């Protein structure tokens, strides 16, 4: 199993309902692609030290589990992915950093 963990940071505050929809949209897209085995997402728990983050403070973390590298690579070309990214970036700009890794436990 390979995990793809994304740290998502919206430029401006996002209403709770919109953040929930963003996470649902990503989950549906990836489940429909057939490339993932697992999905988990959580909101970032803000603390005062976030104001001093050297890169950016997260809004949410999203983790996908893939069977292998081929499935992970295929996920980057999932049908509708580019349109979903463009739609959300136009409404609520965000940055993403990710790491691909074996299970942490």
mmCIF file with all atom_site columns, C-alpha atoms in Angstrom:
data_model
loop_
_atom_site.group_PDB
_atom_site.id
_atom_site.type_symbol
_atom_site.label_atom_id
_atom_site.label_alt_id
_atom_site.label_comp_id
_atom_site.label_asym_id
_atom_site.label_entity_id
_atom_site.label_seq_id
_atom_site.pdbx_PDB_ins_code
_atom_site.Cartn_x
_atom_site.Cartn_y
_atom_site.Cartn_z
_atom_site.occupancy
_atom_site.B_iso_or_equiv
_atom_site.pdbx_formal_charge
_atom_site.auth_seq_id
_atom_site.auth_comp_id
_atom_site.auth_asym_id
_atom_site.auth_atom_id
_atom_site.pdbx_PDB_model_num
ATOM 1   C CA . UNK A 1 1   ? 0.000   0.000  0.000   1.00 0.00 ? 1   UNK A CA 1
ATOM 2   C CA . UNK A 1 2   ? 1.176   3.481  -0.865  1.00 0.00 ? 2   UNK A CA 1
ATOM 3   C CA . UNK A 1 3   ? -0.356  6.556  0.746   1.00 0.00 ? 3   UNK A CA 1
ATOM 4   C CA . UNK A 1 4   ? -0.677  9.921  -0.949  1.00 0.00 ? 4   UNK A CA 1
ATOM 5   C CA . UNK A 1 5   ? -1.097  12.513 1.803   1.00 0.00 ? 5   UNK A CA 1
ATOM 6   C CA . UNK A 1 6   ? -2.070  16.032 0.754   1.00 0.00 ? 6   UNK A CA 1
ATOM 7   C CA . UNK A 1 7   ? -1.890  19.107 2.948   1.00 0.00 ? 7   UNK A CA 1
ATOM 8   C CA . UNK A 1 8   ? -4.355  21.667 1.574   1.00 0.00 ? 8   UNK A CA 1
ATOM 9   C CA . UNK A 1 9   ? -4.208  25.352 2.498   1.00 0.00 ? 9   UNK A CA 1
ATOM 10  C CA . UNK A 1 10  ? -6.843  27.774 1.262   1.00 0.00 ? 10  UNK A CA 1
ATOM 11  C CA . UNK A 1 11  ? -5.627  31.347 0.809   1.00 0.00 ? 11  UNK A CA 1
ATOM 12  C CA . UNK A 1 12  ? -8.635  32.821 2.614   1.00 0.00 ? 12  UNK A CA 1
ATOM 13  C CA . UNK A 1 13  ? -11.055 31.330 5.126   1.00 0.00 ? 13  UNK A CA 1
ATOM 14  C CA . UNK A 1 14  ? -13.525 28.927 3.526   1.00 0.00 ? 14  UNK A CA 1
ATOM 15  C CA . UNK A 1 15  ? -17.032 28.503 4.931   1.00 0.00 ? 15  UNK A CA 1
ATOM 16  C CA . UNK A 1 16  ? -17.503 25.123 6.622   1.00 0.00 ? 16  UNK A CA 1
ATOM 17  C CA . UNK A 1 17  ? -20.127 23.992 4.111   1.00 0.00 ? 17  UNK A CA 1
ATOM 18  C CA . UNK A 1 18  ? -17.807 24.783 1.207   1.00 0.00 ? 18  UNK A CA 1
ATOM 19  C CA . UNK A 1 19  ? -14.864 22.966 2.781   1.00 0.00 ? 19  UNK A CA 1
ATOM 20  C CA . UNK A 1 20  ? -17.098 19.950 3.399   1.00 0.00 ? 20  UNK A CA 1
ATOM 21  C CA . UNK A 1 21  ? -18.164 20.044 -0.260  1.00 0.00 ? 21  UNK A CA 1
ATOM 22  C CA . UNK A 1 22  ? -14.556 20.343 -1.454  1.00 0.00 ? 22  UNK A CA 1
ATOM 23  C CA . UNK A 1 23  ? -13.606 17.225 0.509   1.00 0.00 ? 23  UNK A CA 1
ATOM 24  C CA . UNK A 1 24  ? -16.699 15.348 -0.746  1.00 0.00 ? 24  UNK A CA 1
ATOM 25  C CA . UNK A 1 25  ? -15.915 16.330 -4.345  1.00 0.00 ? 25  UNK A CA 1
ATOM 26  C CA . UNK A 1 26  ? -12.353 15.025 -4.065  1.00 0.00 ? 26  UNK A CA 1
ATOM 27  C CA . UNK A 1 27  ? -13.512 11.793 -2.472  1.00 0.00 ? 27  UNK A CA 1
ATOM 28  C CA . UNK A 1 28  ? -16.162 11.179 -5.139  1.00 0.00 ? 28  UNK A CA 1
ATOM 29  C CA . UNK A 1 29  ? -13.773 11.915 -7.984  1.00 0.00 ? 29  UNK A CA 1
ATOM 30  C CA . UNK A 1 30  ? -11.155 9.528  -6.646  1.00 0.00 ? 30  UNK A CA 1
ATOM 31  C CA . UNK A 1 31  ? -13.625 6.781  -5.737  1.00 0.00 ? 31  UNK A CA 1
ATOM 32  C CA . UNK A 1 32  ? -15.183 7.046  -9.203  1.00 0.00 ? 32  UNK A CA 1
ATOM 33  C CA . UNK A 1 33  ? -11.703 6.749  -10.745 1.00 0.00 ? 33  UNK A CA 1
ATOM 34  C CA . UNK A 1 34  ? -11.351 3.285  -9.220  1.00 0.00 ? 34  UNK A CA 1
ATOM 35  C CA . UNK A 1 35  ? -7.732  3.955  -8.286  1.00 0.00 ? 35  UNK A CA 1
ATOM 36  C CA . UNK A 1 36  ? -8.016  4.270  -4.502  1.00 0.00 ? 36  UNK A CA 1
ATOM 37  C CA . UNK A 1 37  ? -8.397  1.673  -1.792  1.00 0.00 ? 37  UNK A CA 1
ATOM 38  C CA . UNK A 1 38  ? -8.836  4.070  1.119   1.00 0.00 ? 38  UNK A CA 1
ATOM 39  C CA . UNK A 1 39  ? -9.747  7.687  1.727   1.00 0.00 ? 39  UNK A CA 1
ATOM 40  C CA . UNK A 1 40  ? -9.599  9.857  4.833   1.00 0.00 ? 40  UNK A CA 1
ATOM 41  C CA . UNK A 1 41  ? -9.835  13.614 5.343   1.00 0.00 ? 41  UNK A CA 1
ATOM 42  C CA . UNK A 1 42  ? -9.779  15.849 8.381   1.00 0.00 ? 42  UNK A CA 1
ATOM 43  C CA . UNK A 1 43  ? -9.796  19.555 9.103   1.00 0.00 ? 43  UNK A CA 1
ATOM 44  C CA . UNK A 1 44  ? -6.645  21.130 10.443  1.00 0.00 ? 44  UNK A CA 1
ATOM 45  C CA . UNK A 1 45  ? -6.797  21.968 14.152  1.00 0.00 ? 45  UNK A CA 1
ATOM 46  C CA . UNK A 1 46  ? -5.558  25.520 14.353  1.00 0.00 ? 46  UNK A CA 1
ATOM 47  C CA . UNK A 1 47  ? -3.101  26.634 17.052  1.00 0.00 ? 47  UNK A CA 1
ATOM 48  C CA . UNK A 1 48  ? -1.369  30.019 17.573  1.00 0.00 ? 48  UNK A CA 1
ATOM 49  C CA . UNK A 1 49  ? 1.931   28.665 16.226  1.00 0.00 ? 49  UNK A CA 1
ATOM 50  C CA . UNK A 1 50  ? 0.279   28.334 12.799  1.00 0.00 ? 50  UNK A CA 1
ATOM 51  C CA . UNK A 1 51  ? 0.880   32.060 12.365  1.00 0.00 ? 51  UNK A CA 1
ATOM 52  C CA . UNK A 1 52  ? 4.615   31.297 12.198  1.00 0.00 ? 52  UNK A CA 1
ATOM 53  C CA . UNK A 1 53  ? 4.530   28.382 9.756   1.00 0.00 ? 53  UNK A CA 1
ATOM 54  C CA . UNK A 1 54  ? 7.514   28.632 7.377   1.00 0.00 ? 54  UNK A CA 1
ATOM 55  C CA . UNK A 1 55  ? 5.432   27.484 4.381   1.00 0.00 ? 55  UNK A CA 1
ATOM 56  C CA . UNK A 1 56  ? 1.698   27.781 5.093   1.00 0.00 ? 56  UNK A CA 1
ATOM 57  C CA . UNK A 1 57  ? -0.837  26.653 7.655   1.00 0.00 ? 57  UNK A CA 1
ATOM 58  C CA . UNK A 1 58  ? -3.082  23.826 6.558   1.00 0.00 ? 58  UNK A CA 1
ATOM 59  C CA . UNK A 1 59  ? -6.832  23.956 6.147   1.00 0.00 ? 59  UNK A CA 1
ATOM 60  C CA . UNK A 1 60  ? -7.259  20.192 5.804   1.00 0.00 ? 60  UNK A CA 1
ATOM 61  C CA . UNK A 1 61  ? -5.368  16.964 5.312   1.00 0.00 ? 61  UNK A CA 1
ATOM 62  C CA . UNK A 1 62  ? -6.470  14.342 2.790   1.00 0.00 ? 62  UNK A CA 1
ATOM 63  C CA . UNK A 1 63  ? -5.037  10.843 2.494   1.00 0.00 ? 63  UNK A CA 1
ATOM 64  C CA . UNK A 1 64  ? -5.582  8.282  -0.248  1.00 0.00 ? 64  UNK A CA 1
ATOM 65  C CA . UNK A 1 65  ? -4.410  4.688  -0.119  1.00 0.00 ? 65  UNK A CA 1
ATOM 66  C CA . UNK A 1 66  ? -3.304  3.017  -3.351  1.00 0.00 ? 66  UNK A CA 1
ATOM 67  C CA . UNK A 1 67  ? -2.446  -0.591 -4.083  1.00 0.00 ? 67  UNK A CA 1
ATOM 68  C CA . UNK A 1 68  ? 0.781   0.338  -5.877  1.00 0.00 ? 68  UNK A CA 1
ATOM 69  C CA . UNK A 1 69  ? 2.665   3.001  -7.835  1.00 0.00 ? 69  UNK A CA 1
ATOM 70  C CA . UNK A 1 70  ? 0.689   2.306  -11.004 1.00 0.00 ? 70  UNK A CA 1
ATOM 71  C CA . UNK A 1 71  ? -2.579  3.143  -9.224  1.00 0.00 ? 71  UNK A CA 1
ATOM 72  C CA . UNK A 1 72  ? -1.031  6.273  -7.699  1.00 0.00 ? 72  UNK A CA 1
ATOM 73  C CA . UNK A 1 73  ? 0.240   7.440  -11.086 1.00 0.00 ? 73  UNK A CA 1
ATOM 74  C CA . UNK A 1 74  ? -3.150  6.740  -12.682 1.00 0.00 ? 74  UNK A CA 1
ATOM 75  C CA . UNK A 1 75  ? -4.861  8.921  -10.081 1.00 0.00 ? 75  UNK A CA 1
ATOM 76  C CA . UNK A 1 76  ? -3.160  12.026 -11.465 1.00 0.00 ? 76  UNK A CA 1
ATOM 77  C CA . UNK A 1 77  ? -5.042  11.560 -14.735 1.00 0.00 ? 77  UNK A CA 1
ATOM 78  C CA . UNK A 1 78  ? -8.421  10.664 -13.216 1.00 0.00 ? 78  UNK A CA 1
ATOM 79  C CA . UNK A 1 79  ? -11.279 11.858 -15.444 1.00 0.00 ? 79  UNK A CA 1
ATOM 80  C CA . UNK A 1 80  ? -12.542 15.205 -14.199 1.00 0.00 ? 80  UNK A CA 1
ATOM 81  C CA . UNK A 1 81  ? -9.564  15.948 -11.941 1.00 0.00 ? 81  UNK A CA 1
ATOM 82  C CA . UNK A 1 82  ? -8.371  18.967 -13.879 1.00 0.00 ? 82  UNK A CA 1
ATOM 83  C CA . UNK A 1 83  ? -11.882 20.440 -14.061 1.00 0.00 ? 83  UNK A CA 1
ATOM 84  C CA . UNK A 1 84  ? -12.413 19.922 -10.325 1.00 0.00 ? 84  UNK A CA 1
ATOM 85  C CA . UNK A 1 85  ? -9.117  21.624 -9.486  1.00 0.00 ? 85  UNK A CA 1
ATOM 86  C CA . UNK A 1 86  ? -9.842  24.566 -11.803 1.00 0.00 ? 86  UNK A CA 1
ATOM 87  C CA . UNK A 1 87  ? -13.374 25.008 -10.431 1.00 0.00 ? 87  UNK A CA 1
ATOM 88  C CA . UNK A 1 88  ? -12.249 25.081 -6.804  1.00 0.00 ? 88  UNK A CA 1
ATOM 89  C CA . UNK A 1 89  ? -9.172  27.214 -7.505  1.00 0.00 ? 89  UNK A CA 1
ATOM 90  C CA . UNK A 1 90  ? -11.393 29.789 -9.234  1.00 0.00 ? 90  UNK A CA 1
ATOM 91  C CA . UNK A 1 91  ? -13.775 29.971 -6.278  1.00 0.00 ? 91  UNK A CA 1
ATOM 92  C CA . UNK A 1 92  ? -11.374 29.491 -3.363  1.00 0.00 ? 92  UNK A CA 1
ATOM 93  C CA . UNK A 1 93  ? -7.661  29.596 -4.280  1.00 0.00 ? 93  UNK A CA 1
ATOM 94  C CA . UNK A 1 94  ? -5.530  27.074 -2.427  1.00 0.00 ? 94  UNK A CA 1
ATOM 95  C CA . UNK A 1 95  ? -2.071  25.529 -2.287  1.00 0.00 ? 95  UNK A CA 1
ATOM 96  C CA . UNK A 1 96  ? -1.222  21.870 -1.876  1.00 0.00 ? 96  UNK A CA 1
ATOM 97  C CA . UNK A 1 97  ? 1.859   20.016 -0.803  1.00 0.00 ? 97  UNK A CA 1
ATOM 98  C CA . UNK A 1 98  ? 1.933   16.236 -0.750  1.00 0.00 ? 98  UNK A CA 1
ATOM 99  C CA . UNK A 1 99  ? 4.017   13.256 0.199   1.00 0.00 ? 99  UNK A CA 1
ATOM 100 C CA . UNK A 1 100 ? 3.837   9.715  -1.168  1.00 0.00 ? 100 UNK A CA 1
ATOM 101 C CA . UNK A 1 101 ? 4.801   7.157  1.452   1.00 0.00 ? 101 UNK A CA 1
ATOM 102 C CA . UNK A 1 102 ? 4.354   3.709  2.868   1.00 0.00 ? 102 UNK A CA 1
ATOM 103 C CA . UNK A 1 103 ? 1.949   3.367  5.840   1.00 0.00 ? 103 UNK A CA 1
ATOM 104 C CA . UNK A 1 104 ? 3.254   5.173  8.900   1.00 0.00 ? 104 UNK A CA 1
ATOM 105 C CA . UNK A 1 105 ? 2.147   2.459  11.295  1.00 0.00 ? 105 UNK A CA 1
#
